[in-house]
Amino acid sequence: MNYQVDKKGYYGKFGGAFIPEMLYPNVEELKSVYLEIIESEPFQKEFQKLLKDYVGRPTPLYFAQRLSEKYGTKIYLKREDLCHTGAHKINNTLGQIILAKKLGKKRIIAETGAGQHGVATATACALMGLECIVYMGEIDIARQAPNVARMKMLGATVIPAKSGSRTLKDATNEAIRDWINNPVDTYYIIGSVVGPHPYPDMVARFQSVISEEIKSQLKEAEGKENPDYVIACVGGGSNAAGAFYHFLDEEKVNLIAVEAAGKGIHSGETAATSVLGREGIIHGSKTLLMQTEDGQITEPYSISAGLDYPGVGPMHAHLCESGRAEFLSVTDDEAMQAGIQLTQMEGIIPAIESAHAFAALEKKNFSPEEIVVINLSGRGDKDLSTYIKYFAI
Ligand SMILES: *Cc1c(COP(=O)(O)O)cnc(C)c1O
């Protein structure tokens, strides 16, 4: 079984590039050059230097003593929360912006839901001195004011998407419309392992630094490169793709992907794609997708904005269907409890997205000699108001 993308842009039966004809030249340009550019020496030199000096990589692999004692196994945390801007997203936006520069693009566009990808993109644009336009649903703009302020401070223009449900998918439509109208000078930075080929593969490669570091850090700490388990939360799937990447073909490494069950899988307010999703097309690729009988995308729900997505990227759809990764669904309540537990046992306040991954510890049994790596995708500062309200602090 192969878990990497094939030449046509598919992971098994998922992936591809289902795009309007007018986008074809843009996507074709990217597809024909991305591998050559990102594997070239000048690209890698610039990317690696920024990952080190700007992002602060390598991020630590931290042995969580108290958590390990509680669950009777060896638990390591990959500290993506310590990246500049507080999450793994910056790894990808820096990779894509260097690529955009090499392609001679002058103008960067992005879509954002909660604003985290928008902030990471605006950060990369400020760093490179490139114009930045972020599309965001009108409703999201109202409920994510701090991130809107951050983007504006960083010099980005935030354009409200006023159609449809005025949330992420409408912002995506607006971004695609912009790209169609500006094919020559504009580059579209997508924030997860979603979208038409080659985006899922490209984003997975940029995030694969996470598992590359886990391997060498585990070798140093435990004398072996491979853990028994890698656990990560999945919205679109980029932090999980990065944490899994170099273990995909190591079948002895168990991969666990944790989705948001929201208020419960069958509550109607959920984002549990692996359970409820059926094959469909979203954001330009064929994948697992929550939809109605007649194929309309269902509005997802999760307490964590980053997991509030009706699909998963095509790599994860394939990992799910092939059984290579085990998918777990974690409710809002389970995630919040796991978040406060990590805070009070290890002194680390996680993003609520990441807290979902920690809730998996309650659902699995590990033995004392096993090594479990949890990808701590981001820090919880952005979620303080949600924590405060939930626990009435
Ligand atoms: C955006 C985000 C996620 C979800 O996105 P993926 O592409 O699935 O990684 C998870 N954790 C944090 C901290 C995020 O900001």
GROMACS .gro file of C-alpha atoms and ligand atoms in nm:
model
  408
    1MET     CA    1   0.000   0.000   0.000
    2ASN     CA    2   0.126   0.347  -0.086
    3TYR     CA    3   0.025   0.648   0.123
    4GLN     CA    4   0.196   0.919  -0.076
    5VAL     CA    5   0.035   1.111  -0.357
    6ASP     CA    6   0.061   0.952  -0.703
    7LYS     CA    7   0.161   1.128  -1.025
    8LYS     CA    8  -0.198   1.226  -1.097
    9GLY     CA    9  -0.246   1.381  -0.756
   10TYR     CA   10  -0.439   1.097  -0.591
   11TYR     CA   11  -0.416   0.918  -0.259
   12GLY     CA   12  -0.593   0.593  -0.347
   13LYS     CA   13  -0.924   0.714  -0.488
   14PHE     CA   14  -0.910   1.054  -0.315
   15GLY     CA   15  -0.755   1.381  -0.429
   16GLY     CA   16  -0.723   1.513  -0.783
   17ALA     CA   17  -0.795   1.866  -0.902
   18PHE     CA   18  -1.165   1.938  -0.954
   19ILE     CA   19  -1.149   2.303  -1.050
   20PRO     CA   20  -1.332   2.546  -1.277
   21GLU     CA   21  -1.178   2.558  -1.621
   22MET     CA   22  -1.070   2.918  -1.567
   23LEU     CA   23  -0.843   2.810  -1.281
   24TYR     CA   24  -0.670   2.547  -1.490
   25PRO     CA   25  -0.370   2.763  -1.594
   26ASN     CA   26  -0.295   2.865  -1.232
   27VAL     CA   27  -0.311   2.512  -1.095
   28GLU     CA   28  -0.125   2.370  -1.394
   29GLU     CA   29   0.159   2.620  -1.347
   30LEU     CA   30   0.192   2.522  -0.983
   31LYS     CA   31   0.172   2.150  -1.057
   32SER     CA   32   0.444   2.163  -1.319
   33VAL     CA   33   0.702   2.348  -1.107
   34TYR     CA   34   0.637   2.293  -0.737
   35LEU     CA   35   0.852   1.984  -0.684
   36GLU     CA   36   1.148   2.113  -0.876
   37ILE     CA   37   1.142   2.443  -0.687
   38ILE     CA   38   1.085   2.314  -0.336
   39GLU     CA   39   1.351   2.043  -0.373
   40SER     CA   40   1.607   2.290  -0.510
   41GLU     CA   41   1.903   2.400  -0.299
   42PRO     CA   42   1.829   2.776  -0.294
   43PHE     CA   43   1.471   2.709  -0.182
   44GLN     CA   44   1.573   2.466   0.090
   45LYS     CA   45   1.847   2.700   0.213
   46GLU     CA   46   1.605   2.990   0.256
   47PHE     CA   47   1.327   2.772   0.402
   48GLN     CA   48   1.550   2.592   0.653
   49LYS     CA   49   1.707   2.918   0.768
   50LEU     CA   50   1.367   3.076   0.833
   51LEU     CA   51   1.241   2.764   1.011
   52LYS     CA   52   1.541   2.786   1.240
   53ASP     CA   53   1.582   3.160   1.300
   54TYR     CA   54   1.228   3.291   1.253
   55VAL     CA   55   0.998   3.005   1.358
   56GLY     CA   56   1.236   2.878   1.628
   57ARG     CA   57   1.280   2.522   1.504
   58PRO     CA   58   1.351   2.254   1.596
   59THR     CA   59   1.064   2.265   1.843
   60PRO     CA   60   1.130   2.051   2.155
   61LEU     CA   61   1.013   1.693   2.197
   62TYR     CA   62   0.917   1.709   2.563
   63PHE     CA   63   0.883   1.405   2.790
   64ALA     CA   64   0.565   1.463   2.990
   65GLN     CA   65   0.650   1.300   3.322
   66ARG     CA   66   0.326   1.346   3.514
   67LEU     CA   67   0.102   1.263   3.220
   68SER     CA   68   0.312   0.951   3.155
   69GLU     CA   69   0.268   0.837   3.515
   70LYS     CA   70  -0.106   0.889   3.503
   71TYR     CA   71  -0.155   0.688   3.183
   72GLY     CA   72   0.115   0.429   3.258
   73THR     CA   73   0.314   0.478   2.940
   74LYS     CA   74   0.584   0.705   2.795
   75ILE     CA   75   0.428   1.022   2.657
   76TYR     CA   76   0.623   1.277   2.456
   77LEU     CA   77   0.481   1.608   2.334
   78LYS     CA   78   0.595   1.764   2.007
   79ARG     CA   79   0.586   2.132   2.096
   80GLU     CA   80   0.448   2.306   1.786
   81ASP     CA   81   0.283   2.547   2.031
   82LEU     CA   82   0.628   2.702   2.068
   83CYS     CA   83   0.649   2.802   1.700
   84HIS     CA   84   0.643   3.175   1.624
   85THR     CA   85   0.275   3.281   1.607
   86GLY     CA   86   0.183   2.990   1.835
   87ALA     CA   87   0.105   2.700   1.603
   88HIS     CA   88   0.232   2.479   1.320
   89LYS     CA   89   0.060   2.685   1.046
   90ILE     CA   90   0.362   2.911   0.999
   91ASN     CA   91   0.571   2.615   0.867
   92ASN     CA   92   0.339   2.598   0.566
   93THR     CA   93   0.285   2.969   0.501
   94LEU     CA   94   0.660   3.031   0.493
   95GLY     CA   95   0.712   2.745   0.250
   96GLN     CA   96   0.440   2.869   0.019
   97ILE     CA   97   0.550   3.232   0.029
   98ILE     CA   98   0.907   3.143  -0.069
   99LEU     CA   99   0.758   2.944  -0.357
  100ALA     CA  100   0.540   3.243  -0.454
  101LYS     CA  101   0.847   3.468  -0.462
  102LYS     CA  102   1.036   3.219  -0.679
  103LEU     CA  103   0.738   3.221  -0.917
  104GLY     CA  104   0.761   3.601  -0.935
  105LYS     CA  105   0.422   3.661  -0.770
  106LYS     CA  106   0.364   4.001  -0.609
  107ARG     CA  107   0.027   3.959  -0.448
  108ILE     CA  108  -0.080   3.696  -0.192
  109ILE     CA  109  -0.437   3.589  -0.122
  110ALA     CA  110  -0.570   3.352   0.142
  111GLU     CA  111  -0.899   3.244   0.294
  112THR     CA  112  -0.946   3.205   0.666
  113GLY     CA  113  -1.214   3.077   0.901
  114ALA     CA  114  -1.117   3.156   1.259
  115GLY     CA  115  -0.832   3.373   1.135
  116GLN     CA  116  -0.538   3.154   1.233
  117HIS     CA  117  -0.431   3.080   0.877
  118GLY     CA  118  -0.498   3.446   0.792
  119VAL     CA  119  -0.262   3.558   1.068
  120ALA     CA  120   0.008   3.309   0.962
  121THR     CA  121  -0.023   3.431   0.601
  122ALA     CA  122  -0.021   3.800   0.699
  123THR     CA  123   0.289   3.731   0.909
  124ALA     CA  124   0.472   3.570   0.615
  125CYS     CA  125   0.370   3.861   0.389
  126ALA     CA  126   0.496   4.121   0.636
  127LEU     CA  127   0.823   3.930   0.655
  128MET     CA  128   0.860   3.927   0.276
  129GLY     CA  129   0.711   4.269   0.202
  130LEU     CA  130   0.434   4.128  -0.019
  131GLU     CA  131   0.078   4.255  -0.051
  132CYS     CA  132  -0.167   4.038   0.145
  133ILE     CA  133  -0.541   4.002   0.096
  134VAL     CA  134  -0.736   3.775   0.329
  135TYR     CA  135  -1.096   3.669   0.259
  136MET     CA  136  -1.300   3.600   0.567
  137GLY     CA  137  -1.673   3.540   0.622
  138GLU     CA  138  -1.860   3.837   0.763
  139ILE     CA  139  -1.979   3.628   1.058
  140ASP     CA  140  -1.627   3.506   1.132
  141ILE     CA  141  -1.498   3.864   1.121
  142ALA     CA  142  -1.746   3.958   1.390
  143ARG     CA  143  -1.665   3.662   1.618
  144GLN     CA  144  -1.285   3.658   1.571
  145ALA     CA  145  -1.204   4.023   1.633
  146PRO     CA  146  -0.854   3.973   1.786
  147ASN     CA  147  -0.729   3.783   1.481
  148VAL     CA  148  -0.880   4.042   1.246
  149ALA     CA  149  -0.692   4.311   1.439
  150ARG     CA  150  -0.368   4.109   1.416
  151MET     CA  151  -0.402   4.072   1.039
  152LYS     CA  152  -0.464   4.444   0.999
  153MET     CA  153  -0.166   4.532   1.220
  154LEU     CA  154   0.049   4.307   1.003
  155GLY     CA  155  -0.058   4.513   0.703
  156ALA     CA  156  -0.311   4.276   0.544
  157THR     CA  157  -0.639   4.378   0.386
  158VAL     CA  158  -0.928   4.174   0.523
  159ILE     CA  159  -1.220   4.145   0.279
  160PRO     CA  160  -1.554   4.023   0.418
  161ALA     CA  161  -1.733   3.743   0.232
  162LYS     CA  162  -2.098   3.843   0.239
  163SER     CA  163  -2.260   3.558   0.048
  164GLY     CA  164  -2.409   3.227   0.165
  165SER     CA  165  -2.354   3.137   0.529
  166ARG     CA  166  -2.084   3.410   0.545
  167THR     CA  167  -1.825   3.169   0.689
  168LEU     CA  168  -1.521   2.972   0.570
  169LYS     CA  169  -1.662   2.812   0.256
  170ASP     CA  170  -1.788   3.148   0.130
  171ALA     CA  171  -1.449   3.307   0.200
  172THR     CA  172  -1.294   3.023  -0.001
  173ASN     CA  173  -1.526   3.094  -0.293
  174GLU     CA  174  -1.425   3.461  -0.287
  175ALA     CA  175  -1.055   3.372  -0.279
  176ILE     CA  176  -1.097   3.140  -0.576
  177ARG     CA  177  -1.286   3.412  -0.765
  178ASP     CA  178  -0.999   3.655  -0.697
  179TRP     CA  179  -0.742   3.400  -0.820
  180ILE     CA  180  -0.935   3.345  -1.143
  181ASN     CA  181  -0.938   3.721  -1.202
  182ASN     CA  182  -0.568   3.768  -1.121
  183PRO     CA  183  -0.392   3.462  -1.262
  184VAL     CA  184  -0.058   3.625  -1.344
  185ASP     CA  185   0.057   3.820  -1.039
  186THR     CA  186  -0.132   3.644  -0.758
  187TYR     CA  187  -0.048   3.339  -0.548
  188TYR     CA  188  -0.313   3.163  -0.337
  189ILE     CA  189  -0.182   3.028  -0.004
  190ILE     CA  190  -0.402   2.742   0.119
  191GLY     CA  191  -0.379   2.667   0.490
  192SER     CA  192  -0.417   2.291   0.521
  193VAL     CA  193  -0.370   1.965   0.327
  194VAL     CA  194  -0.683   2.043   0.127
  195GLY     CA  195  -0.755   2.194  -0.213
  196PRO     CA  196  -0.671   2.074  -0.563
  197HIS     CA  197  -0.349   1.882  -0.632
  198PRO     CA  198  -0.067   1.984  -0.575
  199TYR     CA  199  -0.171   2.169  -0.258
  200PRO     CA  200  -0.227   1.869  -0.028
  201ASP     CA  201   0.111   1.721  -0.118
  202MET     CA  202   0.288   2.055  -0.101
  203VAL     CA  203   0.146   2.144   0.242
  204ALA     CA  204   0.224   1.793   0.374
  205ARG     CA  205   0.586   1.833   0.261
  206PHE     CA  206   0.619   2.171   0.431
  207GLN     CA  207   0.475   2.030   0.754
  208SER     CA  208   0.679   1.707   0.733
  209VAL     CA  209   0.956   1.883   0.925
  210ILE     CA  210   0.752   1.786   1.234
  211SER     CA  211   0.801   1.409   1.191
  212GLU     CA  212   1.155   1.454   1.063
  213GLU     CA  213   1.242   1.621   1.393
  214ILE     CA  214   1.047   1.365   1.600
  215LYS     CA  215   1.262   1.088   1.447
  216SER     CA  216   1.595   1.242   1.537
  217GLN     CA  217   1.477   1.366   1.877
  218LEU     CA  218   1.337   1.026   1.971
  219LYS     CA  219   1.658   0.861   1.858
  220GLU     CA  220   1.845   1.081   2.101
  221ALA     CA  221   1.599   1.034   2.389
  222GLU     CA  222   1.512   0.665   2.348
  223GLY     CA  223   1.775   0.523   2.116
  224LYS     CA  224   1.519   0.452   1.843
  225GLU     CA  225   1.353   0.662   1.577
  226ASN     CA  226   1.004   0.515   1.578
  227PRO     CA  227   0.744   0.559   1.850
  228ASP     CA  228   0.460   0.310   1.895
  229TYR     CA  229   0.192   0.575   1.848
  230VAL     CA  230   0.166   0.919   1.693
  231ILE     CA  231  -0.150   1.111   1.785
  232ALA     CA  232  -0.266   1.435   1.622
  233CYS     CA  233  -0.589   1.628   1.583
  234VAL     CA  234  -0.741   1.668   1.237
  235GLY     CA  235  -0.925   1.968   1.098
  236GLY     CA  236  -0.816   1.977   0.735
  237GLY     CA  237  -0.526   1.762   0.848
  238SER     CA  238  -0.201   1.956   0.810
  239ASN     CA  239  -0.052   1.912   1.156
  240ALA     CA  240  -0.142   1.542   1.147
  241ALA     CA  241   0.004   1.506   0.797
  242GLY     CA  242   0.328   1.663   0.920
  243ALA     CA  243   0.343   1.447   1.232
  244PHE     CA  244   0.262   1.126   1.038
  245TYR     CA  245   0.463   1.195   0.721
  246HIS     CA  246   0.790   1.010   0.788
  247PHE     CA  247   0.607   0.725   0.963
  248LEU     CA  248   0.353   0.652   0.689
  249ASP     CA  249   0.549   0.356   0.556
  250GLU     CA  250   0.659   0.234   0.901
  251GLU     CA  251   0.359   0.009   0.954
  252LYS     CA  252   0.459  -0.067   1.315
  253VAL     CA  253   0.397   0.297   1.407
  254ASN     CA  254   0.028   0.333   1.492
  255LEU     CA  255  -0.119   0.657   1.364
  256ILE     CA  256  -0.417   0.806   1.547
  257ALA     CA  257  -0.612   1.096   1.397
  258VAL     CA  258  -0.853   1.274   1.630
  259GLU     CA  259  -1.155   1.456   1.494
  260ALA     CA  260  -1.401   1.689   1.663
  261ALA     CA  261  -1.730   1.521   1.751
  262GLY     CA  262  -1.867   1.856   1.871
  263LYS     CA  263  -2.175   1.794   2.086
  264GLY     CA  264  -2.177   1.426   1.983
  265ILE     CA  265  -2.148   1.234   1.655
  266HIS     CA  266  -2.524   1.209   1.606
  267SER     CA  267  -2.618   1.545   1.763
  268GLY     CA  268  -2.632   1.730   1.432
  269GLU     CA  269  -2.363   1.960   1.571
  270THR     CA  270  -2.040   1.783   1.486
  271ALA     CA  271  -1.736   1.766   1.258
  272ALA     CA  272  -1.680   1.388   1.273
  273THR     CA  273  -1.606   1.343   0.903
  274SER     CA  274  -1.458   0.992   0.924
  275VAL     CA  275  -1.786   0.859   1.067
  276LEU     CA  276  -2.043   1.074   0.886
  277GLY     CA  277  -1.857   1.170   0.569
  278ARG     CA  278  -1.918   1.026   0.226
  279GLU     CA  279  -1.717   1.064  -0.092
  280GLY     CA  280  -1.766   1.411  -0.237
  281ILE     CA  281  -1.587   1.712  -0.374
  282ILE     CA  282  -1.492   2.013  -0.167
  283HIS     CA  283  -1.234   2.286  -0.220
  284GLY     CA  284  -1.120   2.122  -0.546
  285SER     CA  285  -1.050   1.767  -0.433
  286LYS     CA  286  -1.236   1.439  -0.396
  287THR     CA  287  -1.245   1.338  -0.032
  288LEU     CA  288  -1.465   1.239   0.262
  289LEU     CA  289  -1.721   1.505   0.324
  290MET     CA  290  -2.024   1.560   0.546
  291GLN     CA  291  -2.319   1.616   0.315
  292THR     CA  292  -2.692   1.582   0.283
  293GLU     CA  293  -2.867   1.308   0.079
  294ASP     CA  294  -2.850   1.526  -0.230
  295GLY     CA  295  -2.488   1.627  -0.185
  296GLN     CA  296  -2.515   1.968  -0.017
  297ILE     CA  297  -2.227   2.028   0.224
  298THR     CA  298  -2.350   2.018   0.586
  299GLU     CA  299  -2.254   2.298   0.821
  300PRO     CA  300  -1.998   2.153   1.066
  301TYR     CA  301  -1.967   2.238   1.434
  302SER     CA  302  -1.691   2.217   1.694
  303ILE     CA  303  -1.601   2.425   1.998
  304SER     CA  304  -1.257   2.464   1.835
  305ALA     CA  305  -1.257   2.683   1.528
  306GLY     CA  306  -0.965   2.499   1.366
  307LEU     CA  307  -1.149   2.165   1.361
  308ASP     CA  308  -1.477   2.311   1.245
  309TYR     CA  309  -1.447   2.182   0.886
  310PRO     CA  310  -1.692   1.956   0.697
  311GLY     CA  311  -1.422   1.741   0.531
  312VAL     CA  312  -1.068   1.613   0.573
  313GLY     CA  313  -0.784   1.636   0.322
  314PRO     CA  314  -0.756   1.352   0.066
  315MET     CA  315  -0.449   1.200   0.233
  316HIS     CA  316  -0.651   1.149   0.550
  317ALA     CA  317  -0.952   1.016   0.361
  318HIS     CA  318  -0.719   0.750   0.222
  319LEU     CA  319  -0.553   0.681   0.559
  320CYS     CA  320  -0.902   0.636   0.702
  321GLU     CA  321  -1.043   0.409   0.429
  322SER     CA  322  -0.728   0.197   0.405
  323GLY     CA  323  -0.717   0.158   0.783
  324ARG     CA  324  -0.358   0.286   0.801
  325ALA     CA  325  -0.467   0.545   1.056
  326GLU     CA  326  -0.722   0.496   1.332
  327PHE     CA  327  -0.976   0.778   1.354
  328LEU     CA  328  -1.123   0.876   1.690
  329SER     CA  329  -1.395   1.133   1.756
  330VAL     CA  330  -1.374   1.351   2.065
  331THR     CA  331  -1.655   1.572   2.195
  332ASP     CA  332  -1.627   1.934   2.307
  333ASP     CA  333  -1.655   1.825   2.671
  334GLU     CA  334  -1.387   1.556   2.641
  335ALA     CA  335  -1.150   1.801   2.472
  336MET     CA  336  -1.207   2.072   2.732
  337GLN     CA  337  -1.135   1.826   3.015
  338ALA     CA  338  -0.817   1.710   2.840
  339GLY     CA  339  -0.714   2.073   2.792
  340ILE     CA  340  -0.752   2.168   3.156
  341GLN     CA  341  -0.580   1.845   3.261
  342LEU     CA  342  -0.273   1.921   3.047
  343THR     CA  343  -0.270   2.274   3.188
  344GLN     CA  344  -0.274   2.156   3.548
  345MET     CA  345  -0.050   1.849   3.513
  346GLU     CA  346   0.220   1.988   3.285
  347GLY     CA  347   0.179   2.366   3.299
  348ILE     CA  348   0.095   2.392   2.928
  349ILE     CA  349  -0.230   2.554   2.807
  350PRO     CA  350  -0.304   2.389   2.472
  351ALA     CA  351  -0.510   2.520   2.182
  352ILE     CA  352  -0.852   2.355   2.202
  353GLU     CA  353  -0.776   2.186   1.868
  354SER     CA  354  -0.470   2.021   2.024
  355ALA     CA  355  -0.667   1.933   2.339
  356HIS     CA  356  -0.871   1.694   2.122
  357ALA     CA  357  -0.555   1.489   2.058
  358PHE     CA  358  -0.494   1.462   2.434
  359ALA     CA  359  -0.846   1.330   2.491
  360ALA     CA  360  -0.739   1.020   2.296
  361LEU     CA  361  -0.540   0.915   2.605
  362GLU     CA  362  -0.872   0.835   2.774
  363LYS     CA  363  -0.985   0.615   2.485
  364LYS     CA  364  -0.682   0.391   2.437
  365ASN     CA  365  -0.478   0.160   2.656
  366PHE     CA  366  -0.101   0.180   2.632
  367SER     CA  367   0.156  -0.039   2.801
  368PRO     CA  368   0.444   0.095   3.018
  369GLU     CA  369   0.720   0.036   2.763
  370GLU     CA  370   0.532   0.192   2.473
  371ILE     CA  371   0.621   0.537   2.339
  372VAL     CA  372   0.336   0.773   2.254
  373VAL     CA  373   0.403   1.101   2.073
  374ILE     CA  374   0.127   1.363   2.080
  375ASN     CA  375   0.150   1.654   1.842
  376LEU     CA  376   0.075   1.968   2.043
  377SER     CA  377  -0.026   2.173   1.739
  378GLY     CA  378  -0.076   2.511   1.908
  379ARG     CA  379  -0.093   2.712   2.227
  380GLY     CA  380  -0.416   2.807   2.400
  381ASP     CA  381  -0.381   3.185   2.437
  382LYS     CA  382  -0.626   3.241   2.151
  383ASP     CA  383  -0.879   3.019   2.332
  384LEU     CA  384  -0.867   3.180   2.675
  385SER     CA  385  -1.214   3.331   2.648
  386THR     CA  386  -1.359   2.990   2.557
  387TYR     CA  387  -1.178   2.823   2.850
  388ILE     CA  388  -1.293   3.100   3.086
  389LYS     CA  389  -1.654   3.067   2.982
  390TYR     CA  390  -1.656   2.685   2.982
  391PHE     CA  391  -1.501   2.644   3.328
  392ALA     CA  392  -1.657   2.964   3.469
  393ILE     CA  393  -1.307   3.071   3.580
  394LIG     C1  394  -0.561   2.534   1.229
  394LIG     C2  395  -0.525   2.451   1.345
  394LIG     C3  396  -0.553   2.312   1.349
  394LIG     C4  397  -0.631   2.241   1.242
  394LIG     O1  398  -0.571   2.241   1.115
  394LIG     P1  399  -0.497   2.114   1.055
  394LIG     O2  400  -0.472   2.152   0.914
  394LIG     O3  401  -0.586   1.997   1.069
  394LIG     O4  402  -0.372   2.096   1.132
  394LIG     C5  403  -0.510   2.239   1.459
  394LIG     N1  404  -0.445   2.297   1.562
  394LIG     C6  405  -0.418   2.430   1.563
  394LIG     C7  406  -0.347   2.487   1.680
  394LIG     C8  407  -0.457   2.510   1.455
  394LIG     O5  408  -0.429   2.640   1.457
   0.00000   0.00000   0.00000
